[in-house]
Amino acid sequence: DVQLVESGGGSVQAGGSLSLSCRESGYTYSIGCMAWFRQAPGKEREGVAGIYRGGVVTYLSDSMKGRFTISQDNAKNTVYLQLNSLKPEDTAMYYCAADHPVGYCSSEVKEYSYWAQGTQVTVS
């Protein structure tokens, strides 16, 4: 099995930055894509960005591209999401997710088999 543990998040003023981390453990060789999703109150969960084995990055939402950056440290089995120029509408629970190898990072929630516990990001 695969376990995902998030850290980071918190509260920040508009224009500020936050950094999220997601450490994977377990059968990590079975993972193809590591991705970040977010879910605001009353809204559906939406994809933010994914990084596939080998380092191929896919931004799953054009609205966040350019402000959010996904990266990974393979030695630490950790994926990061740097959030810059935050806006109040970025307020949401942010989730790290992992998928089995399918060749790309999907934007579909249902494609992901493993999920972290979520971390709250609040922008005021």
Short mmCIF file of C-alpha atoms in Angstrom, two decimals:
data_model
loop_
_atom_site.label_atom_id
_atom_site.label_comp_id
_atom_site.label_asym_id
_atom_site.label_seq_id
_atom_site.Cartn_x
_atom_site.Cartn_y
_atom_site.Cartn_z
CA ASP A 1 0.00 0.00 0.00
CA VAL A 2 0.93 3.68 -0.27
CA GLN A 3 0.70 6.27 2.47
CA LEU A 4 0.70 10.02 1.91
CA VAL A 5 1.32 12.55 4.65
CA GLU A 6 0.92 16.26 4.08
CA SER A 7 2.40 19.19 5.91
CA GLY A 8 2.32 22.92 5.46
CA GLY A 9 -0.68 25.13 4.85
CA GLY A 10 -2.02 27.75 7.20
CA SER A 11 -3.32 31.29 7.02
CA VAL A 12 -1.84 34.11 5.00
CA GLN A 13 -2.84 37.51 3.68
CA ALA A 14 -3.59 38.06 0.03
CA GLY A 15 -0.41 38.28 -2.00
CA GLY A 16 1.45 36.02 0.39
CA SER A 17 3.00 32.60 -0.11
CA LEU A 18 2.76 29.16 1.42
CA SER A 19 4.50 25.87 0.83
CA LEU A 20 2.90 22.45 1.05
CA SER A 21 4.71 19.11 1.28
CA CYS A 22 3.54 15.56 0.70
CA ARG A 23 5.70 12.63 1.69
CA GLU A 24 4.95 9.22 0.24
CA SER A 25 5.84 5.90 1.79
CA GLY A 26 5.07 2.27 1.24
CA TYR A 27 4.96 0.76 -2.23
CA THR A 28 6.08 3.97 -3.90
CA TYR A 29 7.37 2.09 -6.94
CA SER A 30 3.72 1.57 -7.87
CA ILE A 31 3.09 5.30 -8.20
CA GLY A 32 2.98 7.08 -11.55
CA CYS A 33 1.65 10.55 -10.79
CA MET A 34 1.73 12.63 -7.64
CA ALA A 35 -0.77 15.46 -7.80
CA TRP A 36 -2.32 18.24 -5.79
CA PHE A 37 -6.03 18.92 -5.67
CA ARG A 38 -8.04 21.44 -3.73
CA GLN A 39 -11.60 21.75 -2.56
CA ALA A 40 -13.27 24.97 -1.47
CA PRO A 41 -16.43 24.93 0.66
CA GLY A 42 -19.43 24.07 -1.45
CA LYS A 43 -17.35 23.33 -4.53
CA GLU A 44 -16.08 20.21 -6.23
CA ARG A 45 -12.55 19.03 -5.77
CA GLU A 46 -10.35 20.34 -8.59
CA GLY A 47 -6.90 19.50 -9.83
CA VAL A 48 -4.06 21.93 -9.27
CA ALA A 49 -0.92 20.27 -10.65
CA GLY A 50 0.68 16.88 -11.06
CA ILE A 51 4.18 15.55 -11.51
CA TYR A 52 4.74 12.22 -13.20
CA ARG A 53 7.65 9.84 -12.71
CA GLY A 54 10.65 11.30 -14.50
CA GLY A 55 9.61 14.79 -13.52
CA VAL A 56 7.02 15.62 -16.18
CA VAL A 57 4.83 18.41 -14.81
CA THR A 58 1.22 18.98 -15.75
CA TYR A 59 -0.74 21.94 -14.50
CA LEU A 60 -4.31 20.83 -14.16
CA SER A 61 -5.76 24.31 -13.96
CA ASP A 62 -4.82 27.33 -16.06
CA SER A 63 -6.01 29.68 -13.33
CA MET A 64 -3.24 28.57 -11.01
CA LYS A 65 -0.48 28.15 -13.54
CA GLY A 66 2.18 30.77 -13.02
CA ARG A 67 1.35 31.25 -9.35
CA PHE A 68 1.67 27.67 -8.11
CA THR A 69 4.70 25.47 -8.67
CA ILE A 70 4.94 21.73 -8.17
CA SER A 71 8.27 20.02 -7.61
CA GLN A 72 9.65 16.83 -6.16
CA ASP A 73 12.61 15.53 -4.23
CA ASN A 74 12.98 11.87 -5.14
CA ALA A 75 15.57 11.25 -2.45
CA LYS A 76 13.01 12.30 0.16
CA ASN A 77 10.00 10.77 -1.62
CA THR A 78 8.38 14.17 -1.26
CA VAL A 79 6.37 16.37 -3.57
CA TYR A 80 5.98 20.07 -2.93
CA LEU A 81 3.49 22.72 -3.94
CA GLN A 82 4.65 26.32 -3.71
CA LEU A 83 1.76 28.76 -3.59
CA ASN A 84 2.61 32.35 -4.52
CA SER A 85 0.54 35.49 -5.02
CA LEU A 86 -2.28 33.93 -3.09
CA LYS A 87 -5.80 35.24 -3.48
CA PRO A 88 -8.82 34.86 -1.20
CA GLU A 89 -10.36 32.53 -3.77
CA ASP A 90 -7.44 30.15 -3.23
CA THR A 91 -8.87 29.39 0.21
CA ALA A 92 -9.52 25.66 0.26
CA MET A 93 -8.49 22.32 1.64
CA TYR A 94 -5.52 21.11 -0.35
CA TYR A 95 -4.99 17.40 -0.92
CA CYS A 96 -2.07 15.39 -2.17
CA ALA A 97 -2.97 12.35 -4.24
CA ALA A 98 -1.21 9.50 -6.00
CA ASP A 99 -2.13 7.38 -8.95
CA HIS A 100 -0.83 4.16 -10.45
CA PRO A 101 1.15 4.52 -13.67
CA VAL A 102 -1.19 5.38 -16.51
CA GLY A 103 1.21 7.48 -18.60
CA TYR A 104 0.11 10.93 -17.49
CA CYS A 105 -1.35 12.97 -14.65
CA SER A 106 -5.12 13.01 -14.83
CA SER A 107 -7.29 15.88 -13.65
CA GLU A 108 -10.01 13.40 -12.65
CA VAL A 109 -10.40 12.81 -8.92
CA LYS A 110 -11.65 9.29 -9.53
CA GLU A 111 -8.38 8.27 -11.15
CA TYR A 112 -6.41 8.65 -7.95
CA SER A 113 -6.16 5.71 -5.60
CA TYR A 114 -4.37 7.29 -2.67
CA TRP A 115 -5.09 10.51 -0.81
CA ALA A 116 -3.50 12.41 2.02
CA GLN A 117 -5.47 13.84 4.90
CA GLY A 118 -5.68 17.37 3.49
CA THR A 119 -4.33 20.65 4.75
CA GLN A 120 -6.19 23.93 5.03
CA VAL A 121 -5.05 27.04 3.20
CA THR A 122 -6.81 30.26 4.18
CA VAL A 123 -6.18 33.54 2.39
CA SER A 124 -7.68 36.75 3.75
#
